Coordinates of C-alpha atoms (C1' of nucleotides) in Angstrom, one line a residue:
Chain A
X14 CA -21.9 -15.3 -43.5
X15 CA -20.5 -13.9 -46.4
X16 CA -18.4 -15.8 -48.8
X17 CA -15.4 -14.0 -49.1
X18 CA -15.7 -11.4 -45.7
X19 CA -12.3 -9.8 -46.1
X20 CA -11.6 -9.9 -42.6
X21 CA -8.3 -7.6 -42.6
X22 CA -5.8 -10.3 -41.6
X23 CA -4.1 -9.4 -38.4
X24 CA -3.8 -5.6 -38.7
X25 CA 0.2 -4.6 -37.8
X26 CA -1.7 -3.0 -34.5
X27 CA 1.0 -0.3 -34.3
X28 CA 2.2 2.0 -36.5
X29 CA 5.1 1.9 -39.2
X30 CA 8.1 0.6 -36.5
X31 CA 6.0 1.5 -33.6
X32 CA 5.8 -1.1 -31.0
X33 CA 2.7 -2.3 -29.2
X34 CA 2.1 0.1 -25.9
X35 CA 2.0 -3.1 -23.6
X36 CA 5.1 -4.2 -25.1
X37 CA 6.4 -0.5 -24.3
X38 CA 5.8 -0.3 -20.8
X39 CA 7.7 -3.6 -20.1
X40 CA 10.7 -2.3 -22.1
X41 CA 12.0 -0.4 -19.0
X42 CA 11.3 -3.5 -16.9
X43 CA 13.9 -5.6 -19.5
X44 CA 16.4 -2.7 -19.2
X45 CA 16.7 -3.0 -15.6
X46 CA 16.7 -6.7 -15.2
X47 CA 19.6 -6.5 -17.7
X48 CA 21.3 -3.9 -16.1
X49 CA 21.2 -6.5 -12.4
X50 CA 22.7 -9.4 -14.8
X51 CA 25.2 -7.2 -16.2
X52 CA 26.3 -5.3 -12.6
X53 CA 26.4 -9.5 -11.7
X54 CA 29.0 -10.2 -14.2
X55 CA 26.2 -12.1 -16.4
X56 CA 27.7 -11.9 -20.0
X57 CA 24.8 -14.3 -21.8
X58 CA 21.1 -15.1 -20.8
X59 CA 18.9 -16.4 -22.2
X60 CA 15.4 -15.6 -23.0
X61 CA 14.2 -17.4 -19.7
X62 CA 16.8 -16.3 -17.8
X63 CA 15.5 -13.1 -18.9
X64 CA 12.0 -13.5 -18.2
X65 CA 12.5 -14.9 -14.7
X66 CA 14.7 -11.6 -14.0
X67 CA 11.7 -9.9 -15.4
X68 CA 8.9 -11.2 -14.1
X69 CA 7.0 -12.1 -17.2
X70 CA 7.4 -15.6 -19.0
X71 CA 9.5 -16.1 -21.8
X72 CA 7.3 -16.7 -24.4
X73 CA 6.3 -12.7 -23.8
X74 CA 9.6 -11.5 -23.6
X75 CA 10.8 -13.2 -27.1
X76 CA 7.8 -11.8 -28.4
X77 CA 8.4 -7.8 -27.2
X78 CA 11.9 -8.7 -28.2
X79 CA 11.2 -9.1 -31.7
X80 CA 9.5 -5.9 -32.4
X81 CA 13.0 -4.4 -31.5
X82 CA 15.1 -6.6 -34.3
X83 CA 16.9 -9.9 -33.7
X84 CA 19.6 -9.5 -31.2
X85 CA 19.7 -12.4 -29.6
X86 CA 21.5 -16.2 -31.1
X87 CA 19.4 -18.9 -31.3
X88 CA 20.7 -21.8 -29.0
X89 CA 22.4 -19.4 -27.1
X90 CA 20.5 -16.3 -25.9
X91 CA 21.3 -12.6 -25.6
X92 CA 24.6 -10.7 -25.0
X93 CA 23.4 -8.9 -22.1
X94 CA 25.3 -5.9 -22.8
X95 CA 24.3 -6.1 -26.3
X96 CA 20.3 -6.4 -25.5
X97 CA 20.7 -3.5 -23.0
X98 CA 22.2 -1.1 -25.0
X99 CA 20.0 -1.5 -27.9
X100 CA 16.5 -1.6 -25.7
X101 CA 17.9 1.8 -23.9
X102 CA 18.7 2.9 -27.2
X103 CA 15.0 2.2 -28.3
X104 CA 13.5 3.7 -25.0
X105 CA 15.5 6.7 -25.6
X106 CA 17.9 7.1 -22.5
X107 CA 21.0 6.9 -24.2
X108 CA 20.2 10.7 -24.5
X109 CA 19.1 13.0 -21.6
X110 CA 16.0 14.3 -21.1
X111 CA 15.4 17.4 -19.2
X112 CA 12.9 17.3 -16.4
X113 CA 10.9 19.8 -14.0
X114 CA 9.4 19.0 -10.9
X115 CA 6.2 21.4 -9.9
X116 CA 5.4 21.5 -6.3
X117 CA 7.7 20.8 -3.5
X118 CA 5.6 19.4 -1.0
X119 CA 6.6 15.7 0.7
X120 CA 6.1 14.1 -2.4
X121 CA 7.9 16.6 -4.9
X122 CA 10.6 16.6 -2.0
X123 CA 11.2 12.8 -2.1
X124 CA 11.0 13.0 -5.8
X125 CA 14.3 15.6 -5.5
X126 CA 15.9 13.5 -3.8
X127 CA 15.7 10.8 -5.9
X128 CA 19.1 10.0 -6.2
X129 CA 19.9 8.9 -9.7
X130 CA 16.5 9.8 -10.8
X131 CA 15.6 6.2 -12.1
X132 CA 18.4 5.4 -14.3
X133 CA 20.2 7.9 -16.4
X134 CA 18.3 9.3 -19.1
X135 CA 16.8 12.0 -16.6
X136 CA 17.9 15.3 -15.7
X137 CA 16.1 17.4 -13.2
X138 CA 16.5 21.3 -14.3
X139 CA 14.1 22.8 -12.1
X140 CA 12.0 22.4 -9.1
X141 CA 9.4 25.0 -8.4
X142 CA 6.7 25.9 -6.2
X143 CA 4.7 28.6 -6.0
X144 CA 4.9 29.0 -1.6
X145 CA 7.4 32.3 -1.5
X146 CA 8.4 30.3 2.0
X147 CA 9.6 27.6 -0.2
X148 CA 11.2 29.2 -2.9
X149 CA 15.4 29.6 -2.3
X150 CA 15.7 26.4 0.3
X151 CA 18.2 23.9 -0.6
X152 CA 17.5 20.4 -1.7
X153 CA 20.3 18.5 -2.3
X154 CA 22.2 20.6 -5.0
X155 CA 19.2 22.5 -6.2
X156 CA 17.1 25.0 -5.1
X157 CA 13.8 25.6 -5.2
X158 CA 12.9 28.4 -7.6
X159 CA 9.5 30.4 -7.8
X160 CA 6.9 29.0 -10.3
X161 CA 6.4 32.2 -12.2
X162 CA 10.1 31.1 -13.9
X163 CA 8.4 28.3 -15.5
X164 CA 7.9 29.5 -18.7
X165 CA 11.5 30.8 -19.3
X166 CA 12.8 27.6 -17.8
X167 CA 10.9 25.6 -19.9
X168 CA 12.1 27.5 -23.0
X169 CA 15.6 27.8 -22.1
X170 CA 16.7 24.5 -21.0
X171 CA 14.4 22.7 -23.7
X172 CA 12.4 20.6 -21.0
X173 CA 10.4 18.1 -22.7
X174 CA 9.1 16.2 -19.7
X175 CA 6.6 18.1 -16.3
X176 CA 6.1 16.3 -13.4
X177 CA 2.9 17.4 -11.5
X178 CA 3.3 17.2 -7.6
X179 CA 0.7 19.7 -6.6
X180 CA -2.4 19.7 -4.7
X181 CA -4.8 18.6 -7.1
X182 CA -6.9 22.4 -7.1
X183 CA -3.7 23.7 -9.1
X184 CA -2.6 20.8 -11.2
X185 CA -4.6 21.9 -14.3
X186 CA -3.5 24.9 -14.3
X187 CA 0.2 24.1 -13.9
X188 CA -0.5 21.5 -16.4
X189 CA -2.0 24.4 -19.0
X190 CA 1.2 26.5 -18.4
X191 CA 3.7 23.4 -18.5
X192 CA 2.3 22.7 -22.1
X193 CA 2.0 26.0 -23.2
X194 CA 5.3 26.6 -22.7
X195 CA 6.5 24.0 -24.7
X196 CA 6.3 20.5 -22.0
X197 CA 5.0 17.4 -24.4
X198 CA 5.6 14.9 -21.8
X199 CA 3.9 15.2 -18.1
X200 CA 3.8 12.7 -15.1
X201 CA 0.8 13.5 -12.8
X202 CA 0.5 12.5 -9.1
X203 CA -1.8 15.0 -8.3
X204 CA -5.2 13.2 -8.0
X205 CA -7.4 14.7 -10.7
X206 CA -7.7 14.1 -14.4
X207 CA -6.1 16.4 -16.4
X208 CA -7.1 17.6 -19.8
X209 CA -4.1 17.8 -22.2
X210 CA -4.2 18.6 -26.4
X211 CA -3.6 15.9 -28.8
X212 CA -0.1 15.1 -28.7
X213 CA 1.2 15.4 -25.4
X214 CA 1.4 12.2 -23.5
X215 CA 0.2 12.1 -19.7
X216 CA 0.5 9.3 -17.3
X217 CA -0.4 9.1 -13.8
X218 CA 0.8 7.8 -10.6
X219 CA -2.2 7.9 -8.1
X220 CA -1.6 5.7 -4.7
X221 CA -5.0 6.0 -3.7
X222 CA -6.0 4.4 -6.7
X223 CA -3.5 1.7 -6.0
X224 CA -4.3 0.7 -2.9
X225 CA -8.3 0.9 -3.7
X226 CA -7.3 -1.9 -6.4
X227 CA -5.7 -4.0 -3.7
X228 CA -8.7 -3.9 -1.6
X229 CA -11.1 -4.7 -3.9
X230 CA -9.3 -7.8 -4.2
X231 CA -8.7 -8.2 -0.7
X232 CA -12.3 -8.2 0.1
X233 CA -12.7 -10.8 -2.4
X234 CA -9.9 -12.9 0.1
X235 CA -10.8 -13.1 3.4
X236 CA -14.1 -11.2 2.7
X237 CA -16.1 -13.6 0.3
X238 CA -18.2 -15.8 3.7
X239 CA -18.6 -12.5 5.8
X240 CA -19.9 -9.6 3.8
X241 CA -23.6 -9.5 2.8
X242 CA -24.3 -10.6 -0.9
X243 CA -25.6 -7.2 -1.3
X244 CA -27.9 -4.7 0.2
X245 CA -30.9 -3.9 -1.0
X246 CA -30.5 0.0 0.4
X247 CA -27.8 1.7 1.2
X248 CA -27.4 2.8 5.0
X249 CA -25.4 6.2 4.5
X250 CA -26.5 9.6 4.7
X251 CA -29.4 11.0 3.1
X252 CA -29.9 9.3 -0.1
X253 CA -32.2 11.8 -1.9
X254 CA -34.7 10.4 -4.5
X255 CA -33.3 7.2 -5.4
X256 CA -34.0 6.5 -8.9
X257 CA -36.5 4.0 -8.3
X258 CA -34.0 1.0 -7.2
X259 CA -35.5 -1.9 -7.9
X260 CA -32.7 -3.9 -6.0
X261 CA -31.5 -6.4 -7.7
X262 CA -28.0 -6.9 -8.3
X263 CA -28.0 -7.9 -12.0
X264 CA -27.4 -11.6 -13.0
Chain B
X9 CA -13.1 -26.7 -40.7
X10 CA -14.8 -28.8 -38.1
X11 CA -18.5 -28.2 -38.8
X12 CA -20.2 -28.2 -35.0
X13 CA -17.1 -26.1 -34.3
X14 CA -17.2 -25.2 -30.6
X15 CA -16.1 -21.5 -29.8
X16 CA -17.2 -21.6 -26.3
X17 CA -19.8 -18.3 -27.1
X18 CA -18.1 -14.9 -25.6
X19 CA -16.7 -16.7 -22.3
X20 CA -17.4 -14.9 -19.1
X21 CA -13.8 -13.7 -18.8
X22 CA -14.4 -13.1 -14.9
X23 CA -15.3 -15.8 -12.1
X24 CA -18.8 -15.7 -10.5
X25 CA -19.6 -12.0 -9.6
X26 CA -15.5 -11.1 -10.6
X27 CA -15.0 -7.9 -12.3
X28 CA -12.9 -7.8 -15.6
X29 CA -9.2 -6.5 -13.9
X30 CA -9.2 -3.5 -16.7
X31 CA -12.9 -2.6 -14.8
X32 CA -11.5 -3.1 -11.5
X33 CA -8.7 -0.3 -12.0
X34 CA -11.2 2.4 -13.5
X35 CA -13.8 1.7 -10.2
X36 CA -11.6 4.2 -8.0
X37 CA -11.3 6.7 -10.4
X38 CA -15.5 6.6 -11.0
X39 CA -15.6 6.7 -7.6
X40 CA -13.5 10.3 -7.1
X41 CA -14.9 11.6 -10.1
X42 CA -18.7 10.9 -7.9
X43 CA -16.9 12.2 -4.7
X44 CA -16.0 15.7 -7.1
X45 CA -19.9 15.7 -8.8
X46 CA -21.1 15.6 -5.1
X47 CA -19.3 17.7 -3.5
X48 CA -20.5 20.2 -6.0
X49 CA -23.9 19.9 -5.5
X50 CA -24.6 17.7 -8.4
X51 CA -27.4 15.4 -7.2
X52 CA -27.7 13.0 -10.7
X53 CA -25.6 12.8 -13.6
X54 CA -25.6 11.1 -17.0
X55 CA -23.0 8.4 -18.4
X56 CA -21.7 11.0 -20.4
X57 CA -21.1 13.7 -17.6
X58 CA -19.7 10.7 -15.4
X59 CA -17.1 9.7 -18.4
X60 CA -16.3 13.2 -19.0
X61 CA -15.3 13.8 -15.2
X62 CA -13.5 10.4 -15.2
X63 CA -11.8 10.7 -18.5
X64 CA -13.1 7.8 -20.7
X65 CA -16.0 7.2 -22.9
X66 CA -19.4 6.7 -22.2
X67 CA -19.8 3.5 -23.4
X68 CA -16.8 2.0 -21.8
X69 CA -18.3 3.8 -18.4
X70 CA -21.8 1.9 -18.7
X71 CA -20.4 -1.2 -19.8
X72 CA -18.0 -1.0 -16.4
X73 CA -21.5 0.3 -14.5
X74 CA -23.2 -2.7 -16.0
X75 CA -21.2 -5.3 -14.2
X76 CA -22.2 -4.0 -10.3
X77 CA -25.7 -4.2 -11.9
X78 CA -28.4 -1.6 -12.7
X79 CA -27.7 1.5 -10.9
X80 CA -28.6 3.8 -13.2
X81 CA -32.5 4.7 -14.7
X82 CA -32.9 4.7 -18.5
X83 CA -33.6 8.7 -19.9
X84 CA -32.2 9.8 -16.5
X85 CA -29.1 9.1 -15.1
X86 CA -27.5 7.7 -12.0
X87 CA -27.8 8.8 -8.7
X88 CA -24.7 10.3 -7.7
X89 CA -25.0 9.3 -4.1
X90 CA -26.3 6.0 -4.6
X91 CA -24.2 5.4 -7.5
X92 CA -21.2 6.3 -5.3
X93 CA -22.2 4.5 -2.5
X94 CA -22.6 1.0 -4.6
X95 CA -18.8 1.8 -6.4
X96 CA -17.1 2.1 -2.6
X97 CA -19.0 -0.9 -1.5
X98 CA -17.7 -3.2 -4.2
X99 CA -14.3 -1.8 -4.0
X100 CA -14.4 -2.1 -0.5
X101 CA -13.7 0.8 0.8
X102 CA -17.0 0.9 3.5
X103 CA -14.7 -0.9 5.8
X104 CA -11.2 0.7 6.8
X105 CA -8.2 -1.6 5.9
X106 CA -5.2 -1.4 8.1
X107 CA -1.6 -0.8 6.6
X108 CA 1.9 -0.9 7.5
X109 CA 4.4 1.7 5.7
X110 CA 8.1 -0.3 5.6
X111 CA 11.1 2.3 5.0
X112 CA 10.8 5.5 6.0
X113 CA 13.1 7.2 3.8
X114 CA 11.8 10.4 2.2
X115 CA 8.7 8.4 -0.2
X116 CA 8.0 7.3 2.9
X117 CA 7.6 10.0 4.5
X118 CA 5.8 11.7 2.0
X119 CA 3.0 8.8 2.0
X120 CA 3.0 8.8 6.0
X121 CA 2.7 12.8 6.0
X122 CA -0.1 12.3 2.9
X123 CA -3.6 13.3 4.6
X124 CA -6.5 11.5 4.4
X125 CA -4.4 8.7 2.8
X126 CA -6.1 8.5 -0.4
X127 CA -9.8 8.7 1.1
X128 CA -11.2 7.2 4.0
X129 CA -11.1 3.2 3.5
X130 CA -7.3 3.1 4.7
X131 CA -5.6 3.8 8.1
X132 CA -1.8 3.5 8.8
X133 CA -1.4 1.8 11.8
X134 CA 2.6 1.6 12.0
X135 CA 5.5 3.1 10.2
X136 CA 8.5 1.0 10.5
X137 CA 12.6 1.5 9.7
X138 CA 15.4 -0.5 10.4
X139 CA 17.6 2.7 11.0
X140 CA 17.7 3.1 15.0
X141 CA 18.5 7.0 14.2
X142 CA 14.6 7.2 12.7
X143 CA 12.8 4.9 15.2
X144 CA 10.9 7.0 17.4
X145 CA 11.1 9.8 15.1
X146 CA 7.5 11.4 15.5
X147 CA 5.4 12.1 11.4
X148 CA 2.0 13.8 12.0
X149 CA 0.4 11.8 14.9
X150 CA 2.9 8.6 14.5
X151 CA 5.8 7.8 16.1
X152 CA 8.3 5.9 13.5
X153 CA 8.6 2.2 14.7
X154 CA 11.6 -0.4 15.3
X155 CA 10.8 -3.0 11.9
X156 CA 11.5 -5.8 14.6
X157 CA 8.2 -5.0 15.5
X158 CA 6.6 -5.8 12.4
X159 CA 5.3 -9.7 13.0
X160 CA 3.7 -8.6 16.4
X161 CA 2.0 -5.4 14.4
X162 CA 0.8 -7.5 11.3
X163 CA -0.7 -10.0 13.7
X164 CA -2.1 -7.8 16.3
X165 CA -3.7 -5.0 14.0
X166 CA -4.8 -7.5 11.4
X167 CA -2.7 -5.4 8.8
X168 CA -4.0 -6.7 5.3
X169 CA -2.1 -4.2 2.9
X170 CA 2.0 -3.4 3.2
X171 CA 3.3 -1.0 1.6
X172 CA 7.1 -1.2 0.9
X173 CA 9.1 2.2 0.4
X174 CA 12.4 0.9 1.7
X175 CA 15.8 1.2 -1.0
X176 CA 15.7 -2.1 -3.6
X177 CA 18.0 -4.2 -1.3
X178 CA 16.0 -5.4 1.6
X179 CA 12.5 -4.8 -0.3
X180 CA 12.8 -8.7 -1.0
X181 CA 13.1 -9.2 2.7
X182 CA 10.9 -7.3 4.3
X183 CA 8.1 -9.0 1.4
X184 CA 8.4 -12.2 2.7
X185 CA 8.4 -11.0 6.5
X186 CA 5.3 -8.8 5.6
X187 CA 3.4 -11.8 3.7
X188 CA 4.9 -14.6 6.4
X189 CA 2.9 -12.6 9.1
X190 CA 0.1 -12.4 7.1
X191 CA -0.5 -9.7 4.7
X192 CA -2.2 -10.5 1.4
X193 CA -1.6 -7.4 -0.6
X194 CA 1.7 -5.4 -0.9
X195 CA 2.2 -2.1 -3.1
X196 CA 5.4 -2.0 -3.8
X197 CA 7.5 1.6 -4.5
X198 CA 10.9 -0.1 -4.1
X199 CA 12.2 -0.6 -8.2
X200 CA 12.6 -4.8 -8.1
X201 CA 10.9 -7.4 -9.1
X202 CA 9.2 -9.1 -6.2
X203 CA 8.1 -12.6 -6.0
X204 CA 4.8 -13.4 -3.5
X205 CA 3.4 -16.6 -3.4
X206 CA -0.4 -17.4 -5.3
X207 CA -2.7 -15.9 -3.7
X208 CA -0.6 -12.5 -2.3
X209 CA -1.5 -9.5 -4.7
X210 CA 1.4 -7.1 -5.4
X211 CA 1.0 -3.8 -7.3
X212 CA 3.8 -1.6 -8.2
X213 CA 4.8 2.3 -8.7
X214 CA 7.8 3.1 -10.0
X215 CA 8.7 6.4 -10.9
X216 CA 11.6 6.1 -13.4
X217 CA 9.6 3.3 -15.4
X218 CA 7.0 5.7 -16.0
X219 CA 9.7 8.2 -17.0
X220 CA 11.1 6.0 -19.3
X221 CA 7.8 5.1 -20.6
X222 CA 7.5 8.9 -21.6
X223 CA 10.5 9.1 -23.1
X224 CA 10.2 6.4 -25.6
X225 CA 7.2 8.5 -26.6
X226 CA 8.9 11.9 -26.4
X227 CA 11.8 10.6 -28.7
X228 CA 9.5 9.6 -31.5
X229 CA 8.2 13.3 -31.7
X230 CA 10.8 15.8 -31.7
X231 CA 13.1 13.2 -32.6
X232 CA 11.7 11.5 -35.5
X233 CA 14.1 13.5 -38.3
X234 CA 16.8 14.2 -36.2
X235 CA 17.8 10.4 -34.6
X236 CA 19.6 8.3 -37.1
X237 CA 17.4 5.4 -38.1
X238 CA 19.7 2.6 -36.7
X239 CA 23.4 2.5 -35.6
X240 CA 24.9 -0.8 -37.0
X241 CA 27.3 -0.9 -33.9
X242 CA 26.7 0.4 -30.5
X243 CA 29.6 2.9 -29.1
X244 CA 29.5 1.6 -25.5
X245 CA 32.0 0.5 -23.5
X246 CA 32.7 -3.0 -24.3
X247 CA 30.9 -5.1 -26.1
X248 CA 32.3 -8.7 -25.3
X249 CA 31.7 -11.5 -27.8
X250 CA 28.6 -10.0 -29.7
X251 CA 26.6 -12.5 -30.5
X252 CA 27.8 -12.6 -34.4
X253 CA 25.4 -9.5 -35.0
X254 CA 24.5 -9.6 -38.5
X255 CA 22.8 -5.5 -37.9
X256 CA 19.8 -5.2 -39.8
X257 CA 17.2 -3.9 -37.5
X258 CA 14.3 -7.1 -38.5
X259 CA 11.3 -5.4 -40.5
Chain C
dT21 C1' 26.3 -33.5 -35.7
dA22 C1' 23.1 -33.0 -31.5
dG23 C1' 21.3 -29.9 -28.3
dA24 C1' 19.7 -25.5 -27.3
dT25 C1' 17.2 -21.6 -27.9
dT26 C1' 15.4 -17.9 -30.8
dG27 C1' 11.9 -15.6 -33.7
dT28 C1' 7.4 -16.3 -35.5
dT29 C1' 3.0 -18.2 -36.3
dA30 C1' -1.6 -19.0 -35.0
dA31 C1' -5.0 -19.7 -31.6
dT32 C1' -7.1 -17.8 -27.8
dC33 C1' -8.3 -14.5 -24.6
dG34 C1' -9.6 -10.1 -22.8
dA35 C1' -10.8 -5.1 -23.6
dT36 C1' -12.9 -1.5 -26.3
dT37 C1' -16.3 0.5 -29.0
dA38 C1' -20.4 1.6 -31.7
dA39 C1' -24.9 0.9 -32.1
dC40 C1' -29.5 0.3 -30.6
dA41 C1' -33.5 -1.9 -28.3
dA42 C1' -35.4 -1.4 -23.9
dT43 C1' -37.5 1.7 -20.9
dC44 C1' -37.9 5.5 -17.8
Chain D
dT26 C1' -46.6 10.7 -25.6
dA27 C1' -41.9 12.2 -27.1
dG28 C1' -37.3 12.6 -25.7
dA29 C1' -33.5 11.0 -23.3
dT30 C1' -30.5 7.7 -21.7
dT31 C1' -29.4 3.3 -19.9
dG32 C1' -27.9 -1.6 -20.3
dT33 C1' -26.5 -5.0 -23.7
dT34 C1' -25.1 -7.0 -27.9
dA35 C1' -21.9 -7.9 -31.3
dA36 C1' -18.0 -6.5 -33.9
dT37 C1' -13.4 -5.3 -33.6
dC38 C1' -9.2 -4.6 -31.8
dG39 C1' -5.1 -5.6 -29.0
dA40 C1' -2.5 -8.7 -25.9
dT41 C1' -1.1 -13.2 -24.4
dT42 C1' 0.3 -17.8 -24.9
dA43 C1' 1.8 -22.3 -26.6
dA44 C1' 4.0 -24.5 -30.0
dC45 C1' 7.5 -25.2 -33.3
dA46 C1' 10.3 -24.5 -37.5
dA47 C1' 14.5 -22.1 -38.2
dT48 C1' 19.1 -22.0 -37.0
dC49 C1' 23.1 -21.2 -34.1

DNA sequence: TAGATTGTTAATCGATTAACAATC
DNA sequence: TAGATTGTTAATCGATTAACAATC
């Protein structure tokens, strides 16, 4: 143990006023809890008020609060209004973001239909799909426009943010052209992993992957008495040269 | 300084046999990137050809392999067959689960109409509305069911997972009916917060929270020089009784 | 003033990563 | 054997939480 071991006292974590990524993803979850107590004619809350709205405890919220600023009044909470305006001001969605939606199958369909699209913040400019069958039908007060457009839609309209609702075979490739032509935002639901270049931000919605989580821990539920600790070989088809087992299941 | 000081060494973070949770959520997407390796003909395949499919790093793949045990064989690789056959046994998705798909709006629709329903490990066993005008509305090979139905449907089919696509209003509702009956695991597309008692797990997508998680992102690229650094006062509608504001935006 | 509640500190916990000994 | 690659250790990093001084 060295004497003096500089260890580098609780690095900031983030990035000149950046906020932690955890504390980022719940952002949206605050906006909308204060967006209920506000629609409920809730002028004040308070942090636990807050956090019960939320879904998190309070000791959390104050904490992702405070990488914001100080907007709320000790012993007496937050304006709601107040807190609202400046989180959505921080999220960004007090400006609009323009949004194309690639491949208008059930889910790209649904997605269209969104009505309100989330909150405001959002608005769809395009859909397209690449079936000529699909192209020109109605949905809602769009239509569905052919995928070869992309490009000069992109360009034009200044769309920032690509949502992937392909098969997965063509979701890299949409993916390539999306960012090519100028997309630095994309939300897959395609069920692949897509390659992206530094600087463009992906996230992914996958329900299979969802509801493979849940089961893992619902085998651990009712499961735990009735399935086998583990066996030693697997019964499925053809298991070619196994690399030597040797069974056990770790400690 | 206490001298016998003790740090209880490096905890075992998970129960007996329990997977870290961050693990647990990377297991389904190991497990499609074997499904992919397979079905091209790849018969073994290294950490690093694994991570690269799946989209992490190697060591954070082996260290996730490590806690199913020793499936792999030093200056080889893994198996892909066996290796993908030990991943779908822990996550549990040997067995078929049964699931109910509440609100058959157009999400709902989409998942019902989604094929294969992630892989195999899953099968729908009822769709259910509270809309007379949609029960008995046929999707693919299912006939849309009357969501008075749904205690007698839990109980008979032994439904463990319920997925909830119906608007926020009733989603609280038709929680508490789906866990009363007896489901332990609810995926949740409706955009509230939904409270399960201990031992129910609950996941959530929601669509415009991942937008909005992109946008704070997206506004600190383009928008960096061109957003002013902090308005003192918001211009929104009314502002009642702010809570003495004092501005500065904390450090 | 007394009571309430924020904003912040510090401890702890959990996740990631690099490095390398073990071993095929 | 020499080369390759796993499984594991230990360091670091990031997130959570409880507790409480500051302060309205």
């Amino acid at each position: 143990m060295t004497p003096a071991r500089s260890r580098r006292p609780s690095a900031p974590t983030r990035t000149e006023r950046g906020i932690p990524e955890a504390t980022v993803a719940r952002l949206p979850v605050y906006l909308r809890a204060l967006t209920a107590l506000s629609d409920g004619g809730i002028a004040t809350a308070s942090s636990e008020d807050l956090a019960t709205a939320a879904g998190v405890n309070s000791a959390k919220l104050r904490k992702d609060l405070s990488y914001l600023g100080s907007y709320g009044t000790r012993g007496v909470g937050y304006d709601v209004e107040y807190l609202r305006y400046q989180i959505a001001r921080e999220i960004g969605v007090t400006q609009d973001w323009a949004v194309v939606i690639v491949g208008i199958g059930n889910l790209g369909h649904a997605l269209a239909n969104y009505s309100g699209f989330g909150t405001r913040g959002f608005r769809i400019v395009a859909l397209l799909d690449a079936d000529p069958d699909l192209v020109g039908e109605q949905i809602g007060d769009m239509e569905v426009r052919d995928i070869a457009e992309l490009e000069d839609i992109v360009k034009t309209d200044r769309v920032s943010i690509g949502v992937i609702t392909t098969p997965a075979g063509p979701a890299q490739e949409v993916c390539d052209r999306l960012v090519t032509a100028g997309v630095t935002s994309i939300l897959n639901f395609a069920p692949v992993v897509l390659s992206v270049p530094a600087g463009v931000d992906i996230r992914k919605v996958d329900l299979s992957i969802e509801l493979q989580i849940l089961a893992y821990h619902e085998q651990r539920k009712s499961g735990e008495a009735a399935l086998p600790p583990v066996p030693e070989l697997p019964t499925m088809n053809g298991l070619p040269d196994l690399p030597s087992v040797g069974g056990g299941v770790g400690a």
